[in-house]
RNA sequence: UGCCGCAUAGCUCAGCGGUAGAGCAGCUGACUGUUAAUCAGCGGGUCCCUAGUUCGAAUCUAGGUGCGGCAGCCA
């Protein structure tokens, strides 16, 4: 067998009378007096192929194995379907079952399963409607992201996954070490520390899984002008929420000769174009999401694509929140970070579409963000989306050597570790900006899925690394 | 990590002190160009675990484990 070059989705374009073969997994089967009906799926499209098997064509033994979950090839002819739910169907003239699936044990049923249960059978859930659609859309979105940047002359770069600079400050990190072994004790498996001197560790110093490729991306932007990363990112925070993962995929563009305004423009264009492209490419999947997952999906996504994002400064947002008359659980006040309820009020009640907030107090943002002339705020931006909150976080970077050095010292960060980062400001420094976008958060937004664990094949969260 | 909730058949759930139930799925049969087909019958349980209260615990109490929701951390 060669690899598949045509898929079930291609069969739907064949003219009646065409002879062909259909490969896939059986979703359901219905029997009638003179024919058997099989719903066949290969993941290439949301729509199943209905295969019609005339009575008497197959032996009783083969027929018995044509059950939900079985993998099979049908040979036959494309014919117009008298049924209402499909334009064409495959009239079978032969079948080969590759792998049967015992119907008494096969866990995926054609009727209602909860997301929690499907998560437990993550190795099989891709065969169902929901996760077939999720992973097709994930693929289409990844492709749209590359196209978006490639069309605009951005260079795709890969920043290190293992980093020895613990200086990124974006959260708790996973340590990478070869000094820890295991041993079997009377209390079970236990860790054993082979050596204690970091100098003897693999990299000669403590090293970690990256929490962001931003600092490295900046170095390449200051040479290639516009770059982006799209890769795995790790956070060791003990986060137990529907929108956090310990391992997730992040998109990080970084642009030289670019201000915060350019950064906002890119973020807005990015979200609009990726959403529009994916919707156009996967219409059947979106119909499903809109019908079964999130009934306001079409409405909100079309709105996002067709109207300008609201742009507000942090200070303006705080004033609006204070004037809102809402009774929030947490008080609103200039200088404190906005709570989920505040963001939700802004995006869902006040504005009704994504909001870009800028110019946050420097105390609640990272050291590398460019300071404003007021001495109090920095050129930060967060893109907040209704339903899921923060989807993008970015900033114009501090390009002035003296200001950056002063800020690093002020925060008590180890200035020696930033020697190469400071070199960028020493030689040919330039205003530059960029942002980080959580790929899975974007997918939650465009599919309507409610839990981030359901837009990635296998989620890594505290206490959970199955599959 | 904090607060709250849930855990009963393969799945979704009801039962909430008196000895185990429904729908769906599975199996068998009937019927039918079917569309989450329909109808009839059959099989299916460590009621999450441990300890306690009680004549008696799926049901009440305590601890544990797992899962979920909200919040925090953030993308």
Short mmCIF file of C-alpha atoms (C1' of nucleotides) in Angstrom, two decimals:
data_model
loop_
_atom_site.label_atom_id
_atom_site.label_comp_id
_atom_site.label_asym_id
_atom_site.label_seq_id
_atom_site.Cartn_x
_atom_site.Cartn_y
_atom_site.Cartn_z
CA UNK A 1 0.00 0.00 0.00
CA UNK A 2 1.23 3.47 -0.88
CA UNK A 3 0.34 6.48 1.26
CA UNK A 4 -3.09 7.98 0.66
CA UNK A 5 -3.21 10.66 -2.01
CA UNK A 6 -6.95 10.90 -2.23
CA UNK A 7 -9.26 11.09 0.71
CA UNK A 8 -12.94 10.73 1.38
CA UNK A 9 -13.35 14.47 0.89
CA UNK A 10 -12.12 14.01 -2.70
CA UNK A 11 -14.70 11.30 -3.37
CA UNK A 12 -17.47 13.83 -2.83
CA UNK A 13 -16.25 15.62 -5.96
CA UNK A 14 -16.36 12.54 -8.17
CA UNK A 15 -19.06 12.25 -10.82
CA UNK A 16 -21.66 9.52 -10.43
CA UNK A 17 -20.45 6.44 -12.24
CA UNK A 18 -16.83 6.81 -11.08
CA UNK A 19 -15.19 3.66 -9.81
CA UNK A 20 -13.16 4.20 -6.65
CA UNK A 21 -12.04 2.88 -3.30
CA UNK A 22 -12.81 4.39 0.09
CA UNK A 23 -10.55 3.87 3.11
CA UNK A 24 -11.54 4.75 6.63
CA UNK A 25 -13.04 3.87 9.97
CA UNK A 26 -16.68 2.94 10.48
CA UNK A 27 -18.68 5.41 12.54
CA UNK A 28 -22.03 3.65 12.50
CA UNK A 29 -23.86 1.02 10.59
CA UNK A 30 -27.57 0.62 9.86
CA UNK A 31 -29.19 -2.44 8.39
CA UNK A 32 -32.12 -2.78 6.11
CA UNK A 33 -33.79 -5.71 4.42
CA UNK A 34 -32.01 -5.38 1.10
CA UNK A 35 -29.03 -3.14 1.95
CA UNK A 36 -26.62 -2.26 4.73
CA UNK A 37 -25.51 1.32 5.34
CA UNK A 38 -22.10 2.22 6.72
CA UNK A 39 -20.97 5.74 7.71
CA UNK A 40 -17.29 5.90 6.83
CA UNK A 41 -14.83 8.54 8.00
CA UNK A 42 -11.12 9.13 7.37
CA UNK A 43 -10.76 12.48 9.10
CA UNK A 44 -10.26 14.38 5.85
CA UNK A 45 -13.58 16.20 6.18
CA UNK A 46 -16.40 16.53 8.64
CA UNK A 47 -18.79 14.76 6.31
CA UNK A 48 -18.99 10.96 6.43
CA UNK A 49 -19.28 8.89 3.30
CA UNK A 50 -22.36 6.69 3.21
CA UNK A 51 -21.45 3.29 1.84
CA UNK A 52 -24.29 1.13 0.58
CA UNK A 53 -23.76 -2.61 0.72
CA UNK A 54 -26.30 -4.67 -1.22
CA UNK A 55 -27.64 -7.70 0.63
CA UNK A 56 -25.71 -10.81 -0.36
CA UNK A 57 -22.56 -9.00 -1.51
CA UNK A 58 -20.51 -9.86 1.56
CA UNK A 59 -20.32 -13.06 3.55
CA UNK A 60 -21.95 -13.18 6.95
CA UNK A 61 -18.46 -13.42 8.52
CA UNK A 62 -17.25 -10.18 6.90
CA UNK A 63 -20.54 -8.43 7.56
CA UNK A 64 -20.21 -9.21 11.25
CA UNK A 65 -16.93 -7.32 11.47
CA UNK A 66 -18.31 -4.14 9.89
CA UNK A 67 -18.93 -2.51 13.24
CA UNK A 68 -18.28 0.90 14.78
CA UNK A 69 -14.54 1.50 14.99
CA UNK A 70 -13.45 -1.07 12.41
CA UNK A 71 -10.98 0.02 9.71
CA UNK A 72 -11.94 -0.98 6.21
CA UNK A 73 -11.62 -0.40 2.47
CA UNK A 74 -14.68 -0.38 0.27
CA UNK A 75 -14.41 -0.71 -3.50
CA UNK A 76 -17.33 0.44 -5.57
CA UNK A 77 -19.02 3.08 -7.63
CA UNK A 78 -20.08 6.63 -6.80
CA UNK A 79 -23.83 6.99 -7.23
CA UNK A 80 -26.34 9.72 -6.55
CA UNK A 81 -27.97 9.19 -3.20
CA UNK A 82 -31.74 9.00 -2.91
CA UNK A 83 -31.33 9.91 0.76
CA UNK A 84 -31.65 13.47 1.99
CA UNK A 85 -28.46 13.90 3.98
CA UNK A 86 -25.86 13.34 1.27
CA UNK A 87 -25.60 14.13 -2.41
CA UNK A 88 -23.65 11.02 -3.32
CA UNK A 89 -22.81 7.67 -1.79
CA UNK A 90 -20.60 4.70 -2.55
CA UNK A 91 -22.31 1.60 -3.87
CA UNK A 92 -19.98 -1.14 -2.69
CA UNK A 93 -18.88 -4.02 -4.86
CA UNK A 94 -16.29 -5.33 -2.40
CA UNK A 95 -14.79 -4.75 1.03
CA UNK A 96 -11.68 -5.57 3.01
CA UNK A 97 -11.59 -5.24 6.77
CA UNK A 98 -8.10 -4.33 8.03
CA UNK A 99 -8.79 -4.16 11.73
CA UNK A 100 -12.03 -5.18 13.41
CA UNK A 101 -13.13 -3.49 16.65
CA UNK A 102 -15.10 -5.54 19.16
CA UNK A 103 -18.35 -3.58 19.54
CA UNK A 104 -18.79 -4.82 23.09
CA UNK A 105 -15.53 -3.13 24.10
CA UNK A 106 -15.01 -0.21 21.70
CA UNK A 107 -15.42 2.86 23.91
CA UNK A 108 -16.36 5.44 21.30
CA UNK A 109 -20.08 5.44 20.77
CA UNK A 110 -22.14 7.38 18.33
CA UNK A 111 -24.07 9.04 21.11
CA UNK A 112 -23.31 11.63 23.74
CA UNK A 113 -20.05 11.37 25.60
CA UNK A 114 -18.74 14.07 27.89
CA UNK A 115 -15.53 15.94 27.12
CA UNK A 116 -14.08 14.52 30.34
CA UNK A 117 -14.67 10.95 29.21
CA UNK A 118 -13.27 11.63 25.74
CA UNK A 119 -10.16 13.07 27.39
CA UNK A 120 -9.62 9.71 29.08
CA UNK A 121 -9.69 7.99 25.71
CA UNK A 122 -7.56 10.64 24.06
CA UNK A 123 -5.97 8.05 21.80
CA UNK A 124 -9.34 7.36 20.17
CA UNK A 125 -11.20 10.64 20.38
CA UNK A 126 -9.74 11.92 17.11
CA UNK A 127 -12.09 9.56 15.34
CA UNK A 128 -15.18 11.37 16.54
CA UNK A 129 -16.93 14.42 15.12
CA UNK A 130 -15.78 16.93 17.69
CA UNK A 131 -12.10 16.09 17.79
CA UNK A 132 -11.84 15.41 14.10
CA UNK A 133 -13.07 18.98 13.62
CA UNK A 134 -10.79 20.35 16.35
CA UNK A 135 -7.65 18.84 14.87
CA UNK A 136 -8.52 19.77 11.30
CA UNK A 137 -9.03 23.35 12.46
CA UNK A 138 -5.80 23.21 14.47
CA UNK A 139 -3.98 22.20 11.32
CA UNK A 140 -5.66 24.87 9.21
CA UNK A 141 -4.86 27.52 11.81
CA UNK A 142 -1.18 26.52 11.99
CA UNK A 143 -0.97 26.70 8.23
CA UNK A 144 -2.75 30.08 8.15
CA UNK A 145 -0.31 31.45 10.72
CA UNK A 146 2.72 30.51 8.63
CA UNK A 147 1.11 31.92 5.50
CA UNK A 148 0.24 35.14 7.30
CA UNK A 149 3.83 35.77 8.28
CA UNK A 150 5.44 34.42 5.13
CA UNK A 151 3.32 36.73 2.95
CA UNK A 152 4.59 39.66 5.00
CA UNK A 153 8.26 38.75 4.75
CA UNK A 154 8.71 37.43 8.27
CA UNK A 155 11.38 34.77 8.76
CA UNK A 156 10.37 31.66 10.66
CA UNK A 157 13.00 31.04 13.34
CA UNK A 158 13.44 28.40 16.04
CA UNK A 159 14.56 29.58 19.43
CA UNK A 160 16.02 27.14 21.97
CA UNK A 161 13.72 24.90 23.94
CA UNK A 162 16.33 24.35 26.60
CA UNK A 163 17.70 27.53 28.06
CA UNK A 164 20.26 28.22 30.73
CA UNK A 165 19.15 31.78 31.27
CA UNK A 166 16.70 31.69 34.13
CA UNK A 167 16.26 35.37 33.52
CA UNK A 168 13.21 35.47 31.35
CA UNK A 169 10.95 36.11 34.27
CA UNK A 170 7.79 34.78 32.65
CA UNK A 171 6.98 32.27 35.35
CA UNK A 172 7.99 29.03 37.05
CA UNK A 173 10.27 26.84 34.96
CA UNK A 174 10.86 23.12 34.56
CA UNK A 175 14.43 22.27 35.42
CA UNK A 176 16.38 20.17 32.95
CA UNK A 177 19.04 18.01 34.57
CA UNK A 178 20.86 14.73 34.17
CA UNK A 179 21.99 14.67 37.80
CA UNK A 180 18.83 13.08 39.15
CA UNK A 181 18.49 9.31 39.00
CA UNK A 182 15.97 6.84 40.38
CA UNK A 183 16.24 4.01 42.84
CA UNK A 184 13.88 1.35 44.10
CA UNK A 185 13.45 1.57 47.87
CA UNK A 186 11.15 -0.13 50.34
CA UNK A 187 8.83 2.85 49.94
CA UNK A 188 8.77 2.47 46.15
CA UNK A 189 10.53 4.42 43.46
CA UNK A 190 12.54 7.35 44.80
CA UNK A 191 14.67 10.07 43.25
CA UNK A 192 18.35 9.93 43.88
CA UNK A 193 20.61 12.96 43.48
CA UNK A 194 23.82 11.77 41.85
CA UNK A 195 25.71 15.03 42.22
CA UNK A 196 24.87 18.37 43.72
CA UNK A 197 27.16 20.80 41.89
CA UNK A 198 25.44 22.52 38.95
CA UNK A 199 28.86 22.77 37.31
CA UNK A 200 28.77 19.00 36.92
CA UNK A 201 25.34 19.03 35.28
CA UNK A 202 24.90 18.45 31.55
CA UNK A 203 25.18 22.09 30.52
CA UNK A 204 27.58 23.06 33.27
CA UNK A 205 24.96 25.24 34.90
CA UNK A 206 21.29 25.04 35.83
CA UNK A 207 19.09 24.83 32.76
CA UNK A 208 15.38 24.90 32.10
CA UNK A 209 12.66 24.43 29.52
CA UNK A 210 11.91 27.73 27.86
CA UNK A 211 9.02 29.90 29.00
CA UNK A 212 9.38 32.20 25.99
CA UNK A 213 11.59 32.58 22.97
CA UNK A 214 11.20 36.31 23.02
CA UNK A 215 14.65 37.42 24.13
CA UNK A 216 16.31 35.19 21.53
CA UNK A 217 13.78 36.26 18.89
CA UNK A 218 14.75 39.87 19.57
CA UNK A 219 18.35 39.08 18.68
CA UNK A 220 17.32 37.70 15.29
CA UNK A 221 14.85 40.50 14.61
CA UNK A 222 17.76 42.92 15.03
CA UNK A 223 19.33 41.56 11.88
CA UNK A 224 16.53 39.92 9.92
CA UNK A 225 14.04 42.74 10.68
CA UNK A 226 10.90 40.64 11.01
CA UNK A 227 10.87 37.16 12.51
CA UNK A 228 8.47 34.83 14.24
CA UNK A 229 8.65 31.67 16.28
CA UNK A 230 6.00 28.99 16.51
CA UNK A 231 6.94 26.33 18.97
CA UNK A 232 6.43 24.61 22.29
CA UNK A 233 6.63 26.57 25.52
CA UNK A 234 6.64 25.35 29.11
CA UNK A 235 5.36 26.76 32.36
CA UNK A 236 5.73 24.89 35.63
CA UNK A 237 3.04 26.90 37.39
CA UNK A 238 0.53 24.91 39.39
CA UNK A 239 -2.30 26.22 37.26
CA UNK A 240 -5.58 24.36 37.36
CA UNK A 241 -7.77 26.23 34.97
CA UNK A 242 -9.55 25.68 31.68
CA UNK A 243 -7.12 28.02 29.92
CA UNK A 244 -3.67 26.98 31.15
CA UNK A 245 -1.34 24.22 30.04
CA UNK A 246 2.12 23.26 31.31
CA UNK A 247 3.13 22.62 27.69
CA UNK A 248 1.61 24.79 25.00
CA UNK A 249 2.44 26.24 21.61
CA UNK A 250 3.24 29.88 21.28
CA UNK A 251 3.53 32.21 18.29
CA UNK A 252 5.97 35.07 18.87
CA UNK A 253 6.54 37.68 16.16
CA UNK A 254 9.26 40.24 16.74
CA UNK A 255 9.69 43.31 14.53
CA UNK A 256 12.58 45.75 14.22
CA UNK A 257 11.82 49.39 13.35
CA UNK A 258 8.39 48.97 14.86
CA UNK A 259 6.49 50.76 17.60
CA UNK A 260 3.63 49.62 19.79
CA UNK A 261 1.20 50.93 17.17
CA UNK A 262 2.73 48.65 14.56
CA UNK A 263 2.57 45.82 17.06
CA UNK A 264 -1.15 46.42 17.60
CA UNK A 265 -1.75 46.63 13.88
CA UNK A 266 -0.03 43.30 13.35
CA UNK A 267 -1.93 41.63 16.18
CA UNK A 268 -5.26 42.81 14.84
CA UNK A 269 -4.48 41.86 11.24
CA UNK A 270 -3.20 38.53 12.46
CA UNK A 271 -6.30 37.53 14.38
CA UNK A 272 -8.64 38.69 11.62
CA UNK A 273 -6.80 37.00 8.80
CA UNK A 274 -6.19 33.70 10.59
CA UNK A 275 -9.82 33.45 11.69
CA UNK A 276 -11.16 34.35 8.25
CA UNK A 277 -8.80 31.92 6.51
CA UNK A 278 -9.66 29.01 8.76
CA UNK A 279 -13.40 29.65 8.52
CA UNK A 280 -13.16 29.66 4.77
CA UNK A 281 -11.13 26.48 4.68
CA UNK A 282 -13.19 24.44 7.18
CA UNK A 283 -16.83 25.49 6.66
CA UNK A 284 -18.32 22.15 7.67
CA UNK A 285 -16.31 22.03 10.87
CA UNK A 286 -17.43 25.53 11.79
CA UNK A 287 -21.04 24.64 11.11
CA UNK A 288 -20.62 21.84 13.64
CA UNK A 289 -18.93 24.06 16.23
CA UNK A 290 -21.64 26.65 15.83
CA UNK A 291 -24.38 24.07 16.19
CA UNK A 292 -23.05 21.85 18.93
CA UNK A 293 -20.27 23.66 20.78
CA UNK A 294 -20.91 27.41 20.87
CA UNK A 295 -24.11 28.82 19.39
CA UNK A 296 -22.76 32.37 19.14
CA UNK A 297 -19.62 31.33 17.27
CA UNK A 298 -20.46 32.56 13.76
CA UNK A 299 -21.83 35.79 15.08
CA UNK A 300 -18.82 36.61 17.24
CA UNK A 301 -16.17 35.51 14.74
CA UNK A 302 -17.77 37.41 11.88
CA UNK A 303 -17.94 40.42 14.12
CA UNK A 304 -14.25 40.07 14.99
CA UNK A 305 -13.25 39.80 11.35
CA UNK A 306 -15.34 42.75 10.21
CA UNK A 307 -14.99 45.41 12.86
CA UNK A 308 -11.97 47.26 14.26
CA UNK A 309 -10.67 46.21 17.66
CA UNK A 310 -11.22 48.67 20.49
CA UNK A 311 -7.96 50.22 21.63
CA UNK A 312 -7.79 51.62 25.13
CA UNK A 313 -5.07 52.55 27.53
CA UNK A 314 -4.98 50.82 30.88
CA UNK A 315 -5.75 54.17 32.49
CA UNK A 316 -8.85 54.65 30.32
CA UNK A 317 -10.00 51.12 31.06
CA UNK A 318 -9.66 51.64 34.79
CA UNK A 319 -11.74 54.84 34.53
CA UNK A 320 -14.43 52.98 32.58
CA UNK A 321 -14.49 50.19 35.13
CA UNK A 322 -14.74 52.65 37.99
CA UNK A 323 -17.62 54.42 36.26
CA UNK A 324 -19.38 51.19 35.33
CA UNK A 325 -21.53 50.94 38.42
CA UNK A 326 -20.83 47.20 38.51
CA UNK A 327 -20.19 45.59 41.86
CA UNK A 328 -16.99 43.64 41.28
CA UNK A 329 -15.66 41.08 43.70
CA UNK A 330 -12.24 42.71 43.47
CA UNK A 331 -11.92 46.49 43.60
CA UNK A 332 -10.67 48.37 40.56
CA UNK A 333 -7.82 50.78 41.12
CA UNK A 334 -5.01 52.32 39.11
CA UNK A 335 -1.83 50.34 39.72
CA UNK A 336 -3.32 46.90 40.26
CA UNK A 337 -3.68 44.33 37.54
CA UNK A 338 -7.12 43.79 36.08
CA UNK A 339 -8.98 40.72 37.33
CA UNK A 340 -10.79 38.25 35.10
CA UNK A 341 -14.11 39.81 35.99
CA UNK A 342 -12.85 43.22 34.92
CA UNK A 343 -11.54 41.95 31.60
CA UNK A 344 -14.77 40.11 31.03
CA UNK A 345 -16.82 43.22 31.67
CA UNK A 346 -14.72 45.19 29.21
CA UNK A 347 -14.75 42.65 26.40
CA UNK A 348 -18.16 41.09 26.86
CA UNK A 349 -20.35 43.83 28.26
CA UNK A 350 -18.76 47.15 27.37
CA UNK A 351 -17.24 46.50 23.96
CA UNK A 352 -18.49 43.14 22.68
CA UNK A 353 -15.36 42.25 20.70
CA UNK A 354 -11.60 42.05 21.28
CA UNK A 355 -10.05 44.93 23.15
CA UNK A 356 -6.40 45.98 23.07
CA UNK A 357 -5.28 47.48 26.34
CA UNK A 358 -2.00 49.41 26.36
CA UNK A 359 0.29 51.40 28.60
CA UNK A 360 0.11 49.45 31.84
CA UNK A 361 1.82 50.55 35.06
CA UNK A 362 5.44 49.43 34.86
CA UNK A 363 5.24 47.69 38.24
CA UNK A 364 2.92 44.98 36.92
CA UNK A 365 4.80 44.33 33.67
CA UNK A 366 8.14 42.83 32.65
CA UNK A 367 11.48 44.61 32.83
CA UNK A 368 12.06 44.74 29.06
CA UNK A 369 9.02 46.84 28.17
CA UNK A 370 9.66 50.36 26.90
CA UNK A 371 9.04 53.05 29.48
CA UNK A 372 6.80 55.96 28.65
CA UNK A 373 7.74 59.57 29.26
CA UNK A 374 5.35 59.74 32.23
CA UNK A 375 7.77 57.53 34.19
CA UNK A 376 4.85 55.41 35.39
CA UNK A 377 3.69 53.29 32.47
CA UNK A 378 5.23 51.05 29.83
CA UNK A 379 4.36 50.33 26.22
CA UNK A 380 2.66 47.03 26.94
CA UNK A 381 -0.35 45.62 25.19
CA UNK A 382 -2.75 42.84 26.02
CA UNK A 383 -5.33 41.66 23.53
CA UNK A 384 -8.36 40.51 25.48
CA UNK A 385 -11.04 38.44 23.80
CA UNK A 386 -14.59 37.82 24.98
CA UNK A 387 -15.06 34.37 26.54
CA UNK A 388 -11.38 33.49 26.95
CA UNK A 389 -9.61 36.58 28.26
CA UNK A 390 -5.99 37.30 27.41
CA UNK A 391 -5.05 35.83 24.07
CA UNK A 392 -2.03 37.98 23.25
CA UNK A 393 0.51 39.73 25.45
CA UNK A 394 3.19 41.96 23.98
CA UNK A 395 5.03 45.23 24.08
CA UNK A 396 7.39 47.63 22.46
CA UNK A 397 10.79 46.68 23.87
CA UNK A 398 13.07 49.04 25.74
CA UNK A 399 15.77 49.88 23.19
CA UNK A 400 17.66 52.48 25.27
CA UNK A 401 20.69 50.92 26.95
CA UNK A 402 20.79 53.21 29.97
CA UNK A 403 17.08 52.92 30.70
CA UNK A 404 17.11 49.12 30.36
CA UNK A 405 20.18 48.72 32.56
CA UNK A 406 18.65 50.92 35.20
CA UNK A 407 15.44 48.93 35.20
CA UNK A 408 17.25 45.59 35.49
CA UNK A 409 19.23 46.89 38.45
CA UNK A 410 16.15 48.44 40.00
CA UNK A 411 14.43 45.05 39.96
CA UNK A 412 17.49 43.29 41.35
CA UNK A 413 17.89 41.04 38.32
CA UNK A 414 21.34 39.53 37.56
CA UNK A 415 22.66 42.00 35.01
CA UNK A 416 25.57 39.76 33.93
CA UNK A 417 23.12 37.21 32.57
CA UNK A 418 21.75 39.79 30.15
CA UNK A 419 25.06 40.64 28.52
CA UNK A 420 23.98 39.57 25.05
CA UNK A 421 20.54 41.11 25.44
CA UNK A 422 22.17 44.41 26.42
CA UNK A 423 24.60 44.12 23.49
CA UNK A 424 21.60 44.52 21.19
CA UNK A 425 21.15 47.97 22.72
CA UNK A 426 24.85 48.67 22.59
CA UNK A 427 25.29 48.04 18.86
CA UNK A 428 22.73 49.23 16.36
CA UNK A 429 19.82 49.40 18.70
CA UNK A 430 16.46 50.16 17.16
CA UNK A 431 12.87 50.55 18.33
CA UNK A 432 11.31 47.12 18.14
CA UNK A 433 8.24 45.29 19.33
CA UNK A 434 6.57 41.92 19.42
CA UNK A 435 4.02 39.76 21.12
CA UNK A 436 3.24 36.24 22.26
CA UNK A 437 0.08 34.47 21.22
CA UNK A 438 -1.09 31.28 22.87
CA UNK A 439 -1.94 28.96 20.00
CA UNK A 440 -4.34 26.87 22.07
CA UNK A 441 -6.08 29.99 23.35
CA UNK A 442 -6.60 31.07 19.78
CA UNK A 443 -8.03 27.65 19.00
CA UNK A 444 -10.41 27.89 21.95
CA UNK A 445 -11.57 31.19 20.59
CA UNK A 446 -12.15 30.04 17.05
CA UNK A 447 -13.69 26.65 17.85
CA UNK A 448 -15.73 27.64 20.89
CA UNK A 449 -14.25 24.74 22.86
CA UNK A 450 -14.49 25.48 26.56
CA UNK A 451 -11.40 23.72 27.91
CA UNK A 452 -7.88 24.24 26.59
CA UNK A 453 -7.19 20.53 27.18
CA UNK A 454 -9.58 19.81 24.32
CA UNK A 455 -7.77 21.74 21.60
CA UNK A 456 -4.42 19.92 21.95
CA UNK A 457 -4.01 16.20 21.26
CA UNK A 458 -2.52 15.37 24.65
CA UNK A 459 -2.58 17.92 27.41
CA UNK A 460 0.11 18.37 30.03
CA UNK A 461 -1.27 19.86 33.22
CA UNK A 462 -0.36 19.48 36.91
CA UNK A 463 -0.66 15.80 37.77
CA UNK A 464 -1.46 14.77 34.23
CA UNK A 465 0.91 13.58 31.50
CA UNK A 466 -1.04 10.66 30.03
CA UNK A 467 -0.34 9.33 26.56
"C1'" U B 1 -2.53 26.61 45.35
"C1'" G B 2 -7.55 28.39 47.52
"C1'" C B 3 -12.97 27.94 47.52
"C1'" C B 4 -17.15 24.99 45.74
"C1'" G B 5 -19.23 20.65 43.50
"C1'" C B 6 -19.31 15.61 41.69
"C1'" A B 7 -17.89 10.06 41.84
"C1'" U B 8 -23.77 4.20 40.92
"C1'" A B 9 -23.86 -0.69 34.38
"C1'" G B 10 -19.48 0.34 28.56
"C1'" C B 11 -21.67 5.78 28.24
"C1'" U B 12 -25.24 9.64 30.30
"C1'" C B 13 -27.66 9.72 34.75
"C1'" A B 14 -31.87 8.70 38.62
"C1'" G B 15 -32.10 6.57 43.51
"C1'" C B 16 -30.19 9.76 49.23
"C1'" G B 17 -31.02 4.57 55.71
"C1'" G B 18 -34.42 -1.32 54.24
"C1'" U B 19 -30.52 -5.17 50.16
"C1'" A B 20 -29.66 -2.05 42.42
"C1'" G B 21 -32.78 1.31 38.42
"C1'" A B 22 -33.77 4.12 33.47
"C1'" G B 23 -32.20 5.80 28.63
"C1'" C B 24 -28.45 4.89 25.23
"C1'" A B 25 -24.64 1.14 23.69
"C1'" G B 26 -23.86 -4.42 23.33
"C1'" C B 27 -26.13 -9.33 22.12
"C1'" U B 28 -30.64 -12.06 19.87
"C1'" G B 29 -34.90 -11.54 16.87
"C1'" A B 30 -38.67 -8.67 13.95
"C1'" C B 31 -39.31 -4.66 10.54
"C1'" U B 32 -37.50 -1.17 7.35
"C1'" G B 33 -33.25 3.00 1.33
"C1'" U B 34 -31.57 3.78 6.46
"C1'" U B 35 -29.70 8.99 8.50
"C1'" A B 36 -28.43 9.64 16.64
"C1'" A B 37 -33.65 4.33 12.36
"C1'" U B 38 -37.92 1.77 14.95
"C1'" C B 39 -40.10 -2.39 18.00
"C1'" A B 40 -39.54 -6.77 21.35
"C1'" G B 41 -36.44 -9.78 24.39
"C1'" C B 42 -31.57 -10.91 26.87
"C1'" G B 43 -26.95 -10.16 29.32
"C1'" G B 44 -24.43 -6.54 32.20
"C1'" G B 45 -22.60 -3.64 38.96
"C1'" U B 46 -16.15 -3.90 44.23
"C1'" C B 47 -22.71 1.90 43.95
"C1'" C B 48 -14.27 5.35 43.80
"C1'" C B 49 -11.12 3.62 48.30
"C1'" U B 50 -10.40 3.19 53.76
"C1'" A B 51 -12.31 3.68 58.52
"C1'" G B 52 -16.59 4.85 61.42
"C1'" U B 53 -22.12 5.52 62.98
"C1'" U B 54 -26.31 1.94 62.60
"C1'" C B 55 -29.95 -4.09 63.51
"C1'" G B 56 -29.03 -2.55 58.46
"C1'" A B 57 -24.98 2.21 54.38
"C1'" A B 58 -25.00 3.38 47.33
"C1'" U B 59 -27.48 6.72 50.86
"C1'" C B 60 -25.02 9.51 57.12
"C1'" U B 61 -19.74 11.05 59.23
"C1'" A B 62 -14.27 11.50 58.74
"C1'" G B 63 -9.95 10.86 55.87
"C1'" G B 64 -7.98 9.69 51.09
"C1'" U B 65 -7.98 9.44 45.67
"C1'" G B 66 -9.79 11.06 40.96
"C1'" C B 67 -12.49 14.53 38.01
"C1'" G B 68 -14.90 19.18 37.11
"C1'" G B 69 -16.27 24.57 37.96
"C1'" C B 70 -14.61 29.34 39.72
"C1'" A B 71 -10.33 32.28 41.33
"C1'" G B 72 -5.01 33.11 41.18
"C1'" C B 73 -0.45 32.57 37.98
"C1'" C B 74 -0.50 33.78 32.25
"C1'" A B 75 -0.30 32.78 26.61
#
